[in-house]
Structure formats: structure tokens, C-alpha cells
């Protein structure tokens, strides 16, 4: 077995397994690690800057044009860093039937040191997030290959973001693992710190979903485990199932999940999943598991029982927030959901702010806009989809509509207390 650091946790994987832990969401910023040479990094960043500079101020911008407003290059903790601010965009929304107008800025950053690059991106932000992004990059350090760091912070592939992190930073991390040359088995481990716990536990959700399955589908499933399971003091839920597929192939799914706590980064949402039957190529047939049932259960028990908080020194600093960089716009939002948190239609809105849902198909719009200002306590709405008008509808001035079949899932993208009224787009 070999030990892998994922966020603030350690997990042991078989030597034969290969894994990837190179992407995360920290405080609303998507972060990815890339192995590349210094020359390749410089060329890639220069090319990106040319793309962002392609449209001059006085030229009409096509939809989605990325106009560069600010660029900065500097050195920080041994990293060469480039930050771009661009893509200013005004988005319409609805608040209680009243149209609002919101202005957003996009930020990207690129940091490189000793053969590793880290890419940062946030699509919905304020100009002040330029400094918040710099504060996050200032916490990045490289980790010596083969070593598990002992500093408090978040592991991400070859690096670690050491505490204290910027104020209010959510922490979403993930690992994917598989066995080379043995298709059909995959494993995913994820954590989400400072996130709102789900209303249902894994066991409760499993019972509800099973009850909704047709009888003929339930007959194909055998429940091997369905109970609480404590792992190093963390009381999670375990569900293990065997499914009978066509052609006599049996597939297995393993889940262990801890619902998490809002304010303790050492007790975040945790989810370990292992599954079999994955086709060797996209669109292919399900394949038999490379291991039998007993061997799969043994592997599962070995891995799930290894999940543990990474030991660190300076324990008083674990998860402690850093002071906000420089003079800010005033007190930040209090307790509540963070950017990246989600809520489903019909649930009470967990916090006022700008929430976004995905369109359902090409050319489909959403009544009120994909991005809407929703108030805490109000029911999250079900998206009303507006398909492209037919020629006949255009002639008659009609617009067909339909509700999405599945409950709409909304993602918080901005925690401002109040929407900006229409006409205040420039006040950014």
C-alpha cells in the first residue's frame, strides 16, 4: 500500500493503483496542477495573454469575448506568477419580479516552479478577488516527492496550500484511482470542507431511492452492506451493492459517506466510492470485475479503514483563516452557504445570493435567466425551460415552455447580500 494526501486527509491505496489528485476548488477558485517545463509554461501563458488582448477597447466584442483589463507578473514563494483580470460581463437577473443587472469579472492565474504549474480560475467574481487570488497563491508550497507534509493545510498533488488560508475559503478536493491494464474497476475519494451538510444522510437517501425503483429493477440488486461504519472516529454510512447485469455480468458499488460539519475543516463532507463494470472504452459493454466478490470486499475494507486526518504540527493553526488582504469593502457575509454549494428545487434557499442553474440542451434558455438572485428561506424554483422558437412561433409571437423533468439544481456563485438594481452595472 502507498499513502496519498488528499486535502487534509490521508488514504492508503494498493501499490498497483495509479491515482490523480490534481484539481480542487478552494474558496471558489478552481485549481489544477500540471507537470510541464518552464519553457512550455512561458509559451502557454504568453499565448493566453495574446488571446485576451486580441480585442481592443473600441472594437465590438462578440458574445463571450474575453477582453483583458489587468495583467500582473511577479515572483512569490519561488513561483513565477501571472494573474489576468478580464471578461467583464453584465448579466440580467430577476428578484421578486424586478429586473436586476449584475457585473462580473473573470480571473485566471498561472504559477510555476520546478517542473510544476498550478492554474487558477474563477468565472464569477469581483475586482477585489484579484487580491484574494494573490493571497491564496501566497499560501502555495511544493512538496518533496514521496513525502507527506506535516504543515497544516490542503494537499493538492505536488503541492500544499498551508494554513492560514484566505477568509471563508471552502475546500473541495478529489482523487481518482484505477488499476492500469485492469479495466472495470475505479475508485473516487472526495472531501468538501466548510460546506452545508445534506438534509439526508447516505443511508436515508439510499432507502428513499430504493423505494422509488421499479420492482423488476430491485430484483437485480442485492444489498451486501447497509449500516453505520466508524472510520478513525468519523461515523459514516456504508452501502455495498451487487447488481446483476445482462449476459451474466455482476457489478458492484461501494460507498462510504460522512455528511460533514459546517465549521470544522477536520470533519468535512467525505465520500469514498469504488465501483466495477466500467467498459474499457466509452460506449462499450460492461466488463466483469478484475476481482471476485471476496477480494473486492477485502480491498474495500483495506482502503476505507485507512482514511484518516493527516497528522500536523502547529495544530492550533489548522483551518485558521488568514486576515483579509488589505482594506476590504467591509465585513464579509456571515454563516451560510459558500460559492460552489448547491441546493435543489423545492428546498428552502440556504442563503441569499446569486444562484445559477444549467440549461437543458443547446439553444434552451431559462425564464428569468440561468443566474438569479434568490433570498434565504424562499423555495428554490424549478427552472422553466424556453426552447428555441420555431418559425411558426416567431411569426405568431409565441414562446413555448416546459419544466425540467428532474429537480433543478442551483449552484451559489456570489454571496452578496443584495442584488444590484438595473442601471448600476458600472458600480463595480
Short mmCIF file of C-alpha atoms in Angstrom, two decimals:
data_model
loop_
_atom_site.label_atom_id
_atom_site.label_comp_id
_atom_site.label_asym_id
_atom_site.label_seq_id
_atom_site.Cartn_x
_atom_site.Cartn_y
_atom_site.Cartn_z
CA UNK A 1 0.00 0.00 0.00
CA UNK A 2 1.12 3.58 -0.55
CA UNK A 3 -0.18 6.67 1.24
CA UNK A 4 -1.75 9.58 -0.64
CA UNK A 5 -2.55 13.02 0.80
CA UNK A 6 -5.91 14.45 -0.30
CA UNK A 7 -6.75 17.82 1.20
CA UNK A 8 -6.42 17.41 4.97
CA UNK A 9 -6.72 13.61 4.86
CA UNK A 10 -4.59 10.55 4.11
CA UNK A 11 -5.74 7.41 2.34
CA UNK A 12 -3.82 4.20 1.56
CA UNK A 13 -4.05 2.64 -1.91
CA UNK A 14 -2.63 -0.64 -3.29
CA UNK A 15 0.77 -0.29 -4.94
CA UNK A 16 -0.74 -1.38 -8.27
CA UNK A 17 -3.21 1.50 -8.26
CA UNK A 18 -2.46 4.74 -10.07
CA UNK A 19 -4.14 7.92 -8.89
CA UNK A 20 -4.70 11.57 -9.80
CA UNK A 21 -5.18 14.37 -7.24
CA UNK A 22 -4.51 17.43 -9.34
CA UNK A 23 -7.66 19.55 -9.15
CA UNK A 24 -9.59 21.30 -6.40
CA UNK A 25 -11.93 24.16 -5.58
CA UNK A 26 -10.62 26.45 -2.84
CA UNK A 27 -12.68 29.46 -1.85
CA UNK A 28 -14.48 29.47 -5.21
CA UNK A 29 -11.24 29.22 -7.23
CA UNK A 30 -10.74 26.14 -9.39
CA UNK A 31 -7.14 24.98 -9.09
CA UNK A 32 -5.34 22.38 -11.22
CA UNK A 33 -1.76 21.11 -11.14
CA UNK A 34 0.07 20.41 -14.41
CA UNK A 35 3.52 18.89 -14.94
CA UNK A 36 5.38 20.97 -17.54
CA UNK A 37 8.73 22.59 -18.25
CA UNK A 38 9.42 26.25 -17.61
CA UNK A 39 9.64 26.90 -21.34
CA UNK A 40 6.29 25.24 -22.02
CA UNK A 41 4.74 27.25 -19.16
CA UNK A 42 6.06 30.57 -20.52
CA UNK A 43 4.82 29.79 -24.01
CA UNK A 44 1.37 28.75 -22.75
CA UNK A 45 0.93 31.85 -20.58
CA UNK A 46 2.13 34.20 -23.36
CA UNK A 47 -0.31 32.58 -25.79
CA UNK A 48 -3.15 33.02 -23.31
CA UNK A 49 -2.29 36.68 -22.78
CA UNK A 50 -2.30 37.30 -26.53
CA UNK A 51 -5.75 35.71 -26.75
CA UNK A 52 -7.07 38.01 -24.01
CA UNK A 53 -5.53 41.10 -25.67
CA UNK A 54 -6.98 40.31 -29.08
CA UNK A 55 -9.96 42.70 -28.82
CA UNK A 56 -9.16 46.45 -28.47
CA UNK A 57 -11.30 48.75 -26.30
CA UNK A 58 -13.12 50.40 -29.20
CA UNK A 59 -13.92 47.20 -31.12
CA UNK A 60 -17.32 45.50 -30.78
CA UNK A 61 -16.97 42.41 -28.64
CA UNK A 62 -18.58 39.19 -29.85
CA UNK A 63 -20.59 37.17 -27.28
CA UNK A 64 -18.26 35.72 -24.70
CA UNK A 65 -15.29 37.84 -25.82
CA UNK A 66 -12.53 37.82 -23.21
CA UNK A 67 -11.13 41.36 -23.04
CA UNK A 68 -8.05 41.77 -20.83
CA UNK A 69 -8.34 44.61 -18.29
CA UNK A 70 -5.41 43.91 -15.98
CA UNK A 71 -2.30 41.71 -16.06
CA UNK A 72 0.36 41.29 -13.41
CA UNK A 73 3.54 39.24 -13.28
CA UNK A 74 5.58 38.71 -10.11
CA UNK A 75 7.52 36.16 -8.05
CA UNK A 76 6.04 34.69 -4.87
CA UNK A 77 7.47 31.93 -2.64
CA UNK A 78 9.73 30.83 -5.51
CA UNK A 79 6.87 30.67 -8.03
CA UNK A 80 6.67 32.71 -11.23
CA UNK A 81 3.09 34.04 -11.14
CA UNK A 82 0.87 35.63 -13.80
CA UNK A 83 -2.64 36.95 -12.98
CA UNK A 84 -5.18 38.13 -15.58
CA UNK A 85 -8.41 40.06 -14.97
CA UNK A 86 -10.77 40.03 -17.94
CA UNK A 87 -14.20 39.21 -19.35
CA UNK A 88 -16.26 41.98 -17.71
CA UNK A 89 -19.86 40.99 -18.26
CA UNK A 90 -23.28 42.38 -17.34
CA UNK A 91 -25.86 39.71 -16.53
CA UNK A 92 -29.57 40.23 -16.11
CA UNK A 93 -31.47 38.52 -13.33
CA UNK A 94 -34.81 38.61 -11.53
CA UNK A 95 -35.57 39.41 -7.90
CA UNK A 96 -39.24 39.30 -6.92
CA UNK A 97 -40.28 40.09 -10.48
CA UNK A 98 -37.89 43.06 -10.64
CA UNK A 99 -35.10 43.03 -13.20
CA UNK A 100 -31.59 43.39 -11.80
CA UNK A 101 -28.27 43.87 -13.51
CA UNK A 102 -25.05 42.37 -12.16
CA UNK A 103 -21.49 42.97 -13.36
CA UNK A 104 -18.92 40.20 -13.09
CA UNK A 105 -15.21 39.86 -13.75
CA UNK A 106 -13.22 36.72 -14.52
CA UNK A 107 -9.79 35.96 -13.10
CA UNK A 108 -7.12 33.47 -14.13
CA UNK A 109 -3.70 32.89 -12.62
CA UNK A 110 -0.74 30.70 -13.54
CA UNK A 111 2.10 29.78 -11.15
CA UNK A 112 5.19 27.71 -11.99
CA UNK A 113 8.12 26.27 -10.10
CA UNK A 114 10.48 23.29 -10.55
CA UNK A 115 8.56 21.49 -13.30
CA UNK A 116 5.07 22.04 -11.89
CA UNK A 117 2.43 24.57 -12.89
CA UNK A 118 -0.73 25.49 -10.99
CA UNK A 119 -3.65 27.01 -12.87
CA UNK A 120 -6.31 29.08 -11.05
CA UNK A 121 -9.68 30.15 -12.43
CA UNK A 122 -12.85 31.83 -11.18
CA UNK A 123 -15.65 32.76 -13.59
CA UNK A 124 -17.89 34.87 -11.34
CA UNK A 125 -16.02 37.35 -9.18
CA UNK A 126 -15.41 40.97 -8.21
CA UNK A 127 -12.36 43.14 -8.95
CA UNK A 128 -11.39 42.70 -5.26
CA UNK A 129 -10.88 38.98 -5.92
CA UNK A 130 -7.64 39.89 -7.70
CA UNK A 131 -6.06 40.43 -4.27
CA UNK A 132 -7.82 37.41 -2.77
CA UNK A 133 -6.32 35.28 -5.52
CA UNK A 134 -2.85 36.63 -4.75
CA UNK A 135 -3.39 35.80 -1.07
CA UNK A 136 -4.28 32.21 -1.97
CA UNK A 137 -1.23 31.77 -4.22
CA UNK A 138 0.94 33.12 -1.38
CA UNK A 139 -0.01 30.03 0.65
CA UNK A 140 1.19 27.56 -2.05
CA UNK A 141 4.28 25.43 -1.45
CA UNK A 142 5.79 22.49 -3.34
CA UNK A 143 6.07 19.14 -1.53
CA UNK A 144 9.14 16.97 -1.90
CA UNK A 145 8.24 13.83 -3.92
CA UNK A 146 7.40 10.83 -1.75
CA UNK A 147 6.95 12.85 1.44
CA UNK A 148 3.73 13.50 3.36
CA UNK A 149 3.83 17.14 4.56
CA UNK A 150 3.40 17.88 8.27
CA UNK A 151 2.31 21.50 7.90
CA UNK A 152 -1.41 22.24 8.41
CA UNK A 153 -3.10 22.89 5.09
CA UNK A 154 -4.56 21.37 1.93
CA UNK A 155 -2.62 18.88 -0.17
CA UNK A 156 -3.11 19.10 -3.93
CA UNK A 157 -0.98 16.75 -5.99
CA UNK A 158 2.63 18.00 -5.83
CA UNK A 159 1.74 21.00 -3.66
CA UNK A 160 0.14 22.14 -0.43
CA UNK A 161 -1.76 25.30 0.47
CA UNK A 162 -0.55 25.95 4.01
CA UNK A 163 -2.72 27.43 6.72
CA UNK A 164 -3.86 30.03 7.38
CA UNK A 165 -5.91 30.17 4.16
CA UNK A 166 -7.87 33.25 3.00
CA UNK A 167 -11.00 34.09 4.98
CA UNK A 168 -14.02 31.89 4.34
CA UNK A 169 -12.31 29.55 1.90
CA UNK A 170 -14.37 26.48 1.01
CA UNK A 171 -12.28 23.35 0.44
CA UNK A 172 -13.27 20.86 -2.27
CA UNK A 173 -10.75 18.13 -3.12
CA UNK A 174 -10.88 14.87 -5.10
CA UNK A 175 -8.89 11.75 -6.00
CA UNK A 176 -9.44 9.28 -8.83
CA UNK A 177 -7.73 5.87 -8.81
CA UNK A 178 -7.68 2.81 -11.08
CA UNK A 179 -5.51 -0.22 -11.88
CA UNK A 180 -3.60 0.06 -15.19
CA UNK A 181 -4.34 -2.80 -17.55
CA UNK A 182 -7.36 -3.87 -15.49
CA UNK A 183 -10.39 -2.02 -16.82
CA UNK A 184 -13.64 -2.27 -14.96
CA UNK A 185 -12.60 -1.04 -11.51
CA UNK A 186 -12.43 2.59 -10.38
CA UNK A 187 -12.25 4.47 -7.10
CA UNK A 188 -13.06 8.08 -6.19
CA UNK A 189 -12.41 9.86 -2.87
CA UNK A 190 -13.66 13.40 -2.31
CA UNK A 191 -13.93 15.91 0.51
CA UNK A 192 -15.74 19.24 0.85
CA UNK A 193 -14.84 21.41 3.83
CA UNK A 194 -16.98 24.31 5.06
CA UNK A 195 -19.95 23.05 3.04
CA UNK A 196 -23.55 22.80 4.18
CA UNK A 197 -24.40 19.20 5.20
CA UNK A 198 -27.04 17.47 3.09
CA UNK A 199 -30.54 17.22 4.54
CA UNK A 200 -30.37 13.41 4.19
CA UNK A 201 -27.64 11.01 5.25
CA UNK A 202 -26.39 8.43 2.78
CA UNK A 203 -28.44 5.67 4.42
CA UNK A 204 -31.60 7.77 4.37
CA UNK A 205 -31.09 8.71 0.74
CA UNK A 206 -30.41 5.09 -0.18
CA UNK A 207 -33.66 3.89 1.44
CA UNK A 208 -35.65 6.58 -0.36
CA UNK A 209 -34.09 5.87 -3.78
CA UNK A 210 -34.58 2.10 -3.39
CA UNK A 211 -38.26 2.60 -2.60
CA UNK A 212 -38.69 4.54 -5.86
CA UNK A 213 -37.16 1.79 -8.03
CA UNK A 214 -39.50 -0.47 -10.03
CA UNK A 215 -39.80 -3.98 -8.57
CA UNK A 216 -38.08 -5.58 -11.57
CA UNK A 217 -35.06 -3.30 -11.06
CA UNK A 218 -34.86 -4.01 -7.34
CA UNK A 219 -34.85 -7.72 -8.12
CA UNK A 220 -31.49 -7.25 -9.89
CA UNK A 221 -29.85 -5.75 -6.78
CA UNK A 222 -28.50 -7.48 -3.68
CA UNK A 223 -27.68 -5.33 -0.67
CA UNK A 224 -24.41 -6.66 0.80
CA UNK A 225 -23.96 -3.94 3.43
CA UNK A 226 -26.19 -1.13 4.67
CA UNK A 227 -25.15 0.28 8.03
CA UNK A 228 -23.15 2.83 10.00
CA UNK A 229 -19.36 2.47 9.85
CA UNK A 230 -16.91 4.37 12.03
CA UNK A 231 -13.50 5.12 10.50
CA UNK A 232 -10.92 6.60 12.85
CA UNK A 233 -13.62 8.27 14.92
CA UNK A 234 -15.67 9.51 11.97
CA UNK A 235 -19.15 7.96 11.99
CA UNK A 236 -20.11 7.48 8.34
CA UNK A 237 -22.64 5.46 6.34
CA UNK A 238 -21.67 2.36 4.32
CA UNK A 239 -23.66 0.92 1.40
CA UNK A 240 -22.41 -2.01 -0.70
CA UNK A 241 -24.49 -3.48 -3.54
CA UNK A 242 -24.19 -6.22 -6.14
CA UNK A 243 -26.10 -5.81 -9.41
CA UNK A 244 -26.91 -8.48 -11.98
CA UNK A 245 -26.25 -7.13 -15.48
CA UNK A 246 -27.20 -8.67 -18.85
CA UNK A 247 -25.02 -11.52 -20.13
CA UNK A 248 -24.47 -12.76 -16.57
CA UNK A 249 -22.07 -9.97 -15.56
CA UNK A 250 -22.19 -8.95 -11.89
CA UNK A 251 -21.19 -5.40 -11.00
CA UNK A 252 -20.53 -3.94 -7.56
CA UNK A 253 -20.84 -0.50 -6.00
CA UNK A 254 -19.28 0.51 -2.68
CA UNK A 255 -19.99 3.76 -0.82
CA UNK A 256 -18.83 5.23 2.47
CA UNK A 257 -20.01 8.75 3.25
CA UNK A 258 -19.81 11.21 6.12
CA UNK A 259 -22.27 14.11 5.92
CA UNK A 260 -19.79 16.60 7.34
CA UNK A 261 -19.99 19.60 9.63
CA UNK A 262 -20.18 23.24 8.63
CA UNK A 263 -17.41 24.78 10.72
CA UNK A 264 -14.81 22.03 11.33
CA UNK A 265 -12.43 21.52 8.40
CA UNK A 266 -11.24 18.27 10.03
CA UNK A 267 -14.80 16.92 9.82
CA UNK A 268 -15.78 17.84 6.24
CA UNK A 269 -18.11 16.01 3.90
CA UNK A 270 -16.28 12.82 2.89
CA UNK A 271 -17.19 10.28 0.23
CA UNK A 272 -15.33 7.18 -0.89
CA UNK A 273 -16.74 5.23 -3.82
CA UNK A 274 -15.49 2.09 -5.55
CA UNK A 275 -17.31 0.50 -8.48
CA UNK A 276 -16.83 -2.21 -11.08
CA UNK A 277 -18.18 -2.99 -14.53
CA UNK A 278 -16.83 0.11 -16.27
CA UNK A 279 -16.36 -0.52 -20.02
CA UNK A 280 -12.84 -0.48 -21.42
CA UNK A 281 -13.87 2.27 -23.86
CA UNK A 282 -16.63 4.86 -23.84
CA UNK A 283 -19.89 3.38 -25.10
CA UNK A 284 -18.63 -0.19 -24.72
CA UNK A 285 -20.20 -3.06 -22.82
CA UNK A 286 -19.79 -3.51 -19.10
CA UNK A 287 -16.93 -5.84 -18.29
CA UNK A 288 -16.56 -8.36 -15.45
CA UNK A 289 -14.71 -7.21 -12.36
CA UNK A 290 -10.97 -7.99 -12.32
CA UNK A 291 -11.52 -9.26 -8.73
CA UNK A 292 -14.08 -11.60 -7.21
CA UNK A 293 -16.58 -10.56 -4.56
CA UNK A 294 -14.46 -11.61 -1.57
CA UNK A 295 -11.34 -9.93 -2.96
CA UNK A 296 -13.31 -6.74 -3.68
CA UNK A 297 -14.67 -6.64 -0.13
CA UNK A 298 -11.18 -7.17 1.26
CA UNK A 299 -9.76 -4.37 -0.92
CA UNK A 300 -12.60 -2.08 0.08
CA UNK A 301 -12.11 -2.75 3.79
CA UNK A 302 -8.40 -2.08 3.46
CA UNK A 303 -8.86 1.27 1.75
CA UNK A 304 -11.86 2.66 3.65
CA UNK A 305 -10.34 1.81 7.03
CA UNK A 306 -7.20 3.82 6.12
CA UNK A 307 -8.98 7.20 5.80
CA UNK A 308 -7.62 9.49 8.50
CA UNK A 309 -6.81 13.09 9.29
CA UNK A 310 -3.24 13.93 8.27
CA UNK A 311 -1.07 14.48 11.38
CA UNK A 312 0.37 18.00 11.51
CA UNK A 313 2.43 20.24 13.72
CA UNK A 314 1.09 23.63 14.94
CA UNK A 315 -2.36 22.15 15.44
CA UNK A 316 -3.69 25.48 16.70
CA UNK A 317 -3.41 26.84 13.14
CA UNK A 318 -5.30 24.02 11.38
CA UNK A 319 -8.06 25.59 9.32
CA UNK A 320 -7.46 29.03 10.85
CA UNK A 321 -8.39 31.82 8.43
CA UNK A 322 -5.89 34.44 7.38
CA UNK A 323 -6.61 38.10 7.77
CA UNK A 324 -8.24 39.62 4.72
CA UNK A 325 -5.60 41.08 2.34
CA UNK A 326 -5.55 44.84 2.61
CA UNK A 327 -8.52 47.11 3.31
CA UNK A 328 -11.65 45.35 2.17
CA UNK A 329 -15.12 46.54 1.21
CA UNK A 330 -16.42 45.92 4.77
CA UNK A 331 -17.49 42.92 6.82
CA UNK A 332 -17.95 39.79 4.76
CA UNK A 333 -21.01 37.57 4.81
CA UNK A 334 -21.71 35.63 7.98
CA UNK A 335 -22.54 31.95 8.35
CA UNK A 336 -24.29 30.45 5.37
CA UNK A 337 -23.59 28.66 2.12
CA UNK A 338 -20.36 29.33 0.25
CA UNK A 339 -19.79 29.70 -3.51
CA UNK A 340 -19.95 26.21 -5.02
CA UNK A 341 -22.61 24.94 -2.60
CA UNK A 342 -25.78 23.59 -4.22
CA UNK A 343 -29.50 23.36 -3.45
CA UNK A 344 -32.32 21.60 -5.29
CA UNK A 345 -35.67 22.98 -6.43
CA UNK A 346 -38.26 22.81 -3.66
CA UNK A 347 -35.73 23.15 -0.84
CA UNK A 348 -35.58 26.34 1.25
CA UNK A 349 -32.88 28.68 -0.07
CA UNK A 350 -29.97 28.29 2.40
CA UNK A 351 -28.66 31.82 1.88
CA UNK A 352 -29.36 34.98 -0.12
CA UNK A 353 -27.18 35.47 -3.17
CA UNK A 354 -26.78 34.81 -6.87
CA UNK A 355 -27.58 31.18 -7.79
CA UNK A 356 -27.02 29.59 -11.19
CA UNK A 357 -28.51 26.54 -12.87
CA UNK A 358 -27.55 24.76 -16.09
CA UNK A 359 -29.60 24.96 -19.28
CA UNK A 360 -31.07 21.70 -20.57
CA UNK A 361 -29.85 21.36 -24.13
CA UNK A 362 -28.50 23.52 -26.93
CA UNK A 363 -30.43 26.71 -27.56
CA UNK A 364 -32.61 26.28 -24.47
CA UNK A 365 -32.99 29.37 -22.29
CA UNK A 366 -34.35 29.62 -18.75
CA UNK A 367 -37.13 32.01 -17.81
CA UNK A 368 -35.64 34.69 -15.55
CA UNK A 369 -32.11 33.75 -16.65
CA UNK A 370 -29.70 31.00 -15.71
CA UNK A 371 -28.42 33.25 -12.94
CA UNK A 372 -30.96 34.59 -10.45
CA UNK A 373 -30.89 36.39 -7.11
CA UNK A 374 -32.68 34.19 -4.56
CA UNK A 375 -33.44 35.09 -0.95
CA UNK A 376 -32.79 32.97 2.11
CA UNK A 377 -35.80 30.91 3.23
CA UNK A 378 -37.63 31.14 -0.10
CA UNK A 379 -38.22 27.90 -2.00
CA UNK A 380 -35.63 27.19 -4.68
CA UNK A 381 -37.52 27.42 -8.00
CA UNK A 382 -37.92 24.74 -10.62
CA UNK A 383 -36.42 26.02 -13.88
CA UNK A 384 -38.90 26.86 -16.61
CA UNK A 385 -37.18 25.99 -19.89
CA UNK A 386 -37.70 28.09 -23.01
CA UNK A 387 -36.77 26.08 -26.14
CA UNK A 388 -35.79 27.81 -29.37
CA UNK A 389 -38.81 29.27 -31.12
CA UNK A 390 -39.99 27.58 -34.26
CA UNK A 391 -40.60 29.67 -37.37
CA UNK A 392 -44.36 29.41 -36.74
CA UNK A 393 -43.95 30.58 -33.11
CA UNK A 394 -41.83 33.53 -34.20
CA UNK A 395 -44.47 34.60 -36.74
CA UNK A 396 -47.19 34.45 -34.09
CA UNK A 397 -45.09 35.95 -31.29
CA UNK A 398 -45.37 32.82 -29.15
CA UNK A 399 -42.87 31.11 -26.85
CA UNK A 400 -43.33 27.51 -25.76
CA UNK A 401 -42.09 26.45 -22.34
CA UNK A 402 -41.70 23.32 -20.24
CA UNK A 403 -40.44 22.38 -16.82
CA UNK A 404 -37.26 20.34 -16.45
CA UNK A 405 -38.03 16.70 -15.67
CA UNK A 406 -35.54 16.41 -12.81
CA UNK A 407 -35.46 18.87 -9.89
CA UNK A 408 -33.34 21.85 -10.87
CA UNK A 409 -30.04 22.02 -9.00
CA UNK A 410 -28.79 25.53 -8.28
CA UNK A 411 -25.18 26.47 -7.50
CA UNK A 412 -24.29 29.52 -5.42
CA UNK A 413 -21.89 31.74 -7.37
CA UNK A 414 -21.99 35.02 -5.39
CA UNK A 415 -22.90 35.68 -1.75
CA UNK A 416 -23.75 39.40 -1.96
CA UNK A 417 -26.49 40.37 0.46
CA UNK A 418 -28.43 42.44 -2.05
CA UNK A 419 -28.74 42.40 -5.84
CA UNK A 420 -27.57 45.45 -7.69
CA UNK A 421 -30.51 47.28 -9.26
CA UNK A 422 -30.67 47.63 -13.01
CA UNK A 423 -28.58 50.55 -14.18
CA UNK A 424 -25.81 50.11 -11.61
CA UNK A 425 -23.67 47.82 -13.74
CA UNK A 426 -20.76 50.21 -13.68
CA UNK A 427 -20.60 50.33 -9.88
CA UNK A 428 -18.14 47.52 -9.60
#
